[in-house]
Each structure stands twice: as C-alpha cells, then as structure tokens.
Short mmCIF file of C-alpha atoms in Angstrom, two decimals:
data_model
loop_
_atom_site.label_atom_id
_atom_site.label_comp_id
_atom_site.label_asym_id
_atom_site.label_seq_id
_atom_site.Cartn_x
_atom_site.Cartn_y
_atom_site.Cartn_z
CA MET A 20 -0.61 -0.27 0.04
CA TRP A 21 1.40 3.72 -0.26
CA GLN A 22 2.20 5.35 2.33
CA ASP A 23 -1.04 8.25 2.13
CA GLY A 24 -3.46 5.14 3.98
CA PHE A 25 -1.23 6.00 6.15
CA GLN A 26 -0.71 8.89 6.94
CA LYS A 27 -4.30 9.34 6.70
CA GLY A 28 -5.67 6.69 10.10
CA VAL A 29 -6.39 3.47 7.91
CA ASN A 30 -6.32 0.47 9.82
CA ILE A 31 -4.07 -0.75 8.06
CA PRO A 32 -3.38 -5.16 8.48
CA LYS A 33 -0.01 -5.74 10.06
CA ASP A 34 1.55 -7.20 7.01
CA THR A 35 1.31 -5.08 4.83
CA ILE A 36 4.64 -3.69 2.75
CA ILE A 37 4.31 0.18 2.80
CA GLN A 38 5.13 2.23 0.05
CA VAL A 39 6.95 4.76 0.89
CA TRP A 40 7.43 8.10 -1.21
CA LYS A 41 7.10 10.31 0.01
CA SER A 42 9.03 11.02 3.20
CA LYS A 43 12.43 11.31 3.68
CA ILE A 44 14.86 8.26 5.07
CA HIS A 45 14.51 9.88 8.40
CA GLU A 46 11.30 9.54 9.07
CA ILE A 47 10.44 5.38 8.09
CA GLY A 48 11.35 5.11 11.86
CA THR A 49 8.15 5.53 12.09
CA ILE A 50 5.72 3.34 10.12
CA ILE A 51 8.47 0.69 10.55
CA ARG A 52 7.93 0.98 14.89
CA LYS A 53 4.23 0.28 14.02
CA GLY A 54 4.64 -3.34 12.91
CA TYR A 55 5.69 -2.10 8.71
CA ARG A 56 7.39 -3.69 6.49
CA VAL A 57 8.63 -0.81 3.93
CA ILE A 58 9.43 -0.32 0.30
CA PHE A 59 11.60 3.12 -0.14
CA SER A 60 11.05 5.30 -3.12
CA THR A 61 11.68 9.03 -2.70
CA CYS A 62 14.42 9.31 -3.57
CA TRP A 63 14.80 6.82 -6.88
CA TYR A 64 12.02 9.05 -8.83
CA LEU A 65 12.86 9.10 -12.40
CA ASP A 66 10.64 11.69 -13.85
CA HIS A 67 12.54 14.12 -12.10
CA VAL A 68 14.45 15.41 -14.22
CA ARG A 69 17.76 18.05 -13.16
CA GLY A 70 19.44 19.97 -15.72
CA TYR A 71 23.02 18.02 -14.52
CA VAL A 72 24.44 14.85 -14.28
CA HIS A 73 22.57 14.39 -11.65
CA TRP A 74 22.58 9.75 -11.78
CA GLN A 75 25.51 10.37 -8.25
CA ASP A 76 21.61 11.41 -6.50
CA PHE A 77 20.54 8.19 -6.91
CA TYR A 78 23.19 6.29 -6.19
CA ASN A 79 24.21 7.92 -3.07
CA CYS A 80 20.59 7.32 -1.68
CA GLU A 81 21.50 4.92 0.65
CA PRO A 82 17.20 3.94 3.38
CA ASN A 83 19.10 2.50 6.13
CA GLU A 84 20.71 5.39 7.79
CA ILE A 85 18.19 4.59 10.41
CA GLU A 86 18.44 2.65 13.86
CA ALA A 87 19.96 -0.11 12.90
CA GLN A 88 17.57 -2.73 14.70
CA GLU A 89 15.24 -0.84 11.92
CA GLY A 90 16.98 -0.99 8.85
CA ILE A 91 16.07 -4.85 8.05
CA GLU A 92 12.21 -3.70 7.86
CA ILE A 93 13.31 -2.42 4.95
CA LEU A 94 12.59 -4.88 1.98
CA GLY A 95 14.62 -3.01 -0.07
CA GLY A 96 13.17 0.00 -3.03
CA GLU A 97 11.80 0.49 -6.32
CA ALA A 98 13.05 3.29 -9.19
CA CYS A 99 9.57 5.17 -10.41
CA LEU A 100 8.47 7.42 -13.45
CA TRP A 101 5.46 8.33 -13.85
CA GLY A 102 3.37 9.42 -17.27
CA GLU A 103 2.31 12.08 -16.62
CA TYR A 104 4.91 14.35 -19.27
CA ILE A 105 6.10 11.12 -20.74
CA SER A 106 5.53 9.31 -23.81
CA SER A 107 6.34 6.65 -25.80
CA GLU A 108 8.75 8.06 -27.80
CA MET A 109 10.77 9.24 -24.00
CA VAL A 110 10.18 6.45 -21.74
CA MET A 111 13.87 4.18 -22.79
CA SER A 112 16.25 7.68 -22.87
CA MET A 113 13.87 8.49 -18.32
CA LEU A 114 14.74 4.90 -17.54
CA TRP A 115 17.92 4.17 -18.17
CA PRO A 116 20.55 4.46 -18.18
CA ARG A 117 19.85 6.24 -14.86
CA GLY A 118 18.00 3.09 -13.29
CA CYS A 119 21.21 1.34 -13.25
CA ALA A 120 22.36 3.63 -10.98
CA VAL A 121 19.89 2.57 -8.57
CA ALA A 122 19.87 -1.18 -9.37
CA GLU A 123 23.71 -1.40 -8.68
CA LYS A 124 23.00 0.61 -5.60
CA LEU A 125 20.57 -1.84 -4.16
CA TRP A 126 21.25 -4.74 -4.94
CA SER A 127 25.69 -4.84 -4.17
CA SER A 128 26.59 -4.09 -0.80
CA ARG A 129 26.66 -0.93 1.52
CA LYS A 130 30.60 -0.81 1.75
CA PRO A 131 31.70 2.69 0.28
CA ARG A 132 32.30 2.91 -3.93
CA VAL A 133 34.27 5.67 -5.82
CA LEU A 134 32.00 7.10 -8.05
CA VAL A 135 34.95 7.72 -10.69
CA ASP A 136 33.89 3.69 -11.36
CA VAL A 137 31.04 3.70 -11.35
CA SER A 138 30.45 5.95 -13.85
CA ARG A 139 32.80 3.76 -16.25
CA ARG A 140 30.42 0.51 -15.51
CA LEU A 141 28.10 3.31 -16.42
CA SER A 142 28.83 4.40 -19.36
CA GLU A 143 29.88 0.57 -20.32
CA GLN A 144 26.55 -0.90 -19.98
CA ARG A 145 25.05 2.34 -21.79
CA CYS A 146 27.11 1.21 -24.42
CA ARG A 147 26.28 -2.47 -24.59
CA MET A 148 21.86 -1.32 -24.47
CA LEU A 149 23.39 0.52 -27.53
CA ARG A 150 24.46 -2.25 -28.95
CA ARG A 151 21.46 -4.02 -28.74
CA GLY A 152 19.74 -1.64 -30.00
CA LEU A 153 17.92 0.80 -27.04
CA ASP A 154 17.00 4.13 -27.26
CA VAL A 155 18.86 4.78 -24.28
CA GLY A 156 19.54 8.74 -22.83
CA PHE A 157 23.41 9.63 -21.86
CA ALA A 158 25.03 8.51 -18.99
CA ASN A 159 27.61 11.06 -18.03
CA GLY A 160 26.75 14.16 -20.40
CA PRO A 161 27.96 14.14 -24.33
CA GLU A 162 30.09 10.74 -25.22
CA TYR A 163 30.43 8.09 -27.22
CA CYS A 164 30.62 4.30 -28.18
CA VAL A 165 32.48 2.67 -30.76
CA ARG A 166 29.92 0.45 -32.12
CA ARG A 167 30.45 -2.66 -34.74
CA GLN A 168 27.58 -3.05 -36.92
CA ALA A 169 25.15 -1.78 -34.98
CA ALA A 170 22.70 0.93 -35.26
CA ARG A 171 19.87 1.83 -33.13
CA SER A 172 15.89 -0.02 -33.64
CA GLY A 173 14.85 2.75 -35.44
CA GLN A 174 17.65 2.49 -37.80
CA LEU A 175 17.99 -0.30 -38.25
CA SER A 176 13.63 -1.11 -39.29
CA LEU A 177 14.35 2.13 -41.77
CA GLN A 178 17.31 -0.66 -43.25
CA LYS A 179 14.93 -3.10 -43.53
CA VAL A 180 12.58 -1.34 -46.04
CA GLN A 181 14.96 -0.29 -47.51
CA GLN A 182 16.00 -3.53 -48.32
CA THR A 183 12.14 -4.70 -48.78
CA PHE A 184 11.45 -2.11 -51.06
CA GLY A 185 14.52 -2.74 -53.68
CA GLN A 186 14.35 -6.51 -52.93
CA ASN A 187 10.26 -6.18 -54.48
CA GLU A 188 11.56 -3.08 -57.39
CA ILE A 189 13.98 -5.67 -58.98
CA GLU A 190 11.31 -8.99 -58.31
CA SER A 191 8.83 -6.47 -60.40
CA PHE A 192 11.46 -5.39 -62.99
CA LEU A 193 12.37 -10.15 -63.28
CA GLU A 194 8.79 -10.62 -63.19
CA LYS A 195 7.81 -8.06 -66.17
CA LEU A 196 10.66 -8.66 -68.07
CA ARG A 197 9.57 -12.11 -68.16
CA LYS A 198 6.79 -11.57 -69.18
CA SER A 199 7.99 -10.01 -72.50
CA THR A 200 9.74 -13.02 -72.98
CA ASN A 201 7.49 -16.06 -72.71
CA GLU A 202 4.18 -13.92 -73.92
CA PRO A 203 4.88 -11.42 -76.34
CA ASN A 204 1.66 -10.17 -76.60
CA VAL A 205 1.16 -9.69 -72.88
CA ILE A 206 1.91 -5.80 -73.52
CA TYR A 207 -0.09 -5.36 -76.17
CA VAL A 208 -3.45 -6.85 -74.77
CA SER A 209 -2.80 -5.33 -71.89
CA ALA A 210 -2.56 -1.85 -73.83
CA ILE A 211 -5.58 -2.48 -75.70
CA ARG A 212 -7.34 -3.26 -72.74
CA ASP A 213 -6.82 0.20 -71.55
CA TYR A 214 -9.12 1.18 -74.71
CA THR A 215 -12.01 3.70 -73.97
CA PRO A 216 -15.42 2.13 -75.70
CA ILE A 217 -15.26 5.32 -77.58
CA HIS A 218 -10.77 4.52 -78.50
CA LEU A 219 -11.56 1.27 -79.79
CA THR A 220 -15.09 2.12 -81.90
CA SER A 221 -12.65 4.87 -83.94
CA LEU A 222 -10.26 2.16 -84.99
CA ALA A 223 -12.61 0.27 -86.27
CA LEU A 224 -14.25 2.46 -87.76
CA SER A 225 -10.87 3.12 -89.13
CA MET A 226 -9.93 -0.55 -89.78
CA VAL A 227 -13.78 -0.92 -91.34
CA GLY A 228 -13.03 2.57 -94.14
CA VAL A 229 -8.67 0.66 -95.02
CA LEU A 230 -10.64 -1.99 -95.83
CA SER A 231 -13.27 -0.45 -97.73
CA ILE A 232 -10.44 1.73 -100.20
CA THR A 233 -8.71 -1.56 -100.53
CA PHE A 234 -11.84 -3.95 -102.22
CA MET A 235 -12.65 -0.32 -104.14
CA MET A 236 -9.15 -0.79 -105.58
CA LEU A 237 -9.31 -4.37 -106.19
CA CYS A 238 -12.84 -3.89 -107.94
CA ARG A 239 -11.03 -0.95 -110.50
CA ARG A 240 -8.15 -3.81 -111.43
CA LYS A 241 -11.05 -6.01 -112.45
CA ARG A 242 -12.40 -3.79 -114.65
CA ARG A 243 -9.68 -2.37 -116.33
#
C-alpha cells in the first residue's frame, strides 16, 4: 500500500508492505515502529529531471540511514517513473541508463564505492544497451560508444524497409521481363484493355475504311 493510507490513519493489517514515496529516510522509523515492512522509493523517481548529470543523486541515496535494528524492516527500493509528462518516445531514454545506477545501489553491499568507477561501469552499460538497439539516454554527459555493425532500432527498421522496397522493385522488374519473354503480346493486350469504348469504335471505323478503300482498288483493277 502507498504510504498515504498510513498517514490518513487507515486501519491497515500488520502484514501489509508500505511503499514510502514522499517521506525522507529518517521518517521511515515511524512506519516501521508500527509493525510494518517498507519499500522505499522517495529518492528514486526517474521523471525528476535536473539540468546536470544527476545519477549520482540516485546512487548516493541510502535507505538504511536509520537505526540498525529497524533497517531489517526495509525490504528494498523501487525506481519509479511517473508518466504524466512522458511520451512513448521518451520512456527508454528516461529509464536507462539512470535506472542502472539505482539497480547497482540496491543490489550491492553497503560498503562505500568510488563514483568514478561507477561512472565507468554506467558508461559501459549504456554502450551495451545501445549495441542491443535500445534508445537509451546519456550517462555522464556527451559521450560516445564504439559501434560494430549495429544501429538504433529506428535506423534498423528503416534499413529493413529500404532493403525490402529494393528487393520488391527488383523482383517486379524481373517478373515483367519474364512475361515479356514468354508472352510477347502481353504488353499489346494490356494496352488494348486500357482503351475506352470511344477509342475502340474509332479503331474499328478506321479498319473498315481501310478495307473499303482496298476493296474498291481491287474492283477497279478487275474492270481494267
């Protein structure tokens, strides 16, 4: 249950897990002392974008900065991404690779870590995701990755469309060549079908006229 129910005094069963998403670390103790276990997410909202490289804020957030005996009641944390101002085109770049910083924080021991080393791992993970075709965001500001015959998903799909279009054009052209070889009159027949009734009538009258003139010339020769 979200912590809102607890704050409003709702009678919540003791086996309920409370997700703390508004309170600070030091405020978790109140909930734990009431007998509840906790999931913490206050400091891991990925839709809170800042104007600088801020994955360090996610990484430095320590949910166990309370009394040791109470820390065991914190089951873990969750990286969240509210979608009010997020479009489908932005989801991957908002989630990753910043979500990786939260993941390493939650799945690692509590011993202090050098952020320079973390930044290197994060950059490596970003490049790994890009090579797999994911449109992820930046990790440490402007940076580059060595790419091997790989492209983003949009580029891959565009290449596939171009290849498919080219193959279809070639196959269509070859099919026309085969028809023209096997059926030499196919072009002529298709042209006749395209004629309108007026065109066909004019063509018939022209043929009748030619035949009439030919017949008259033959008759004159016989008379001579």
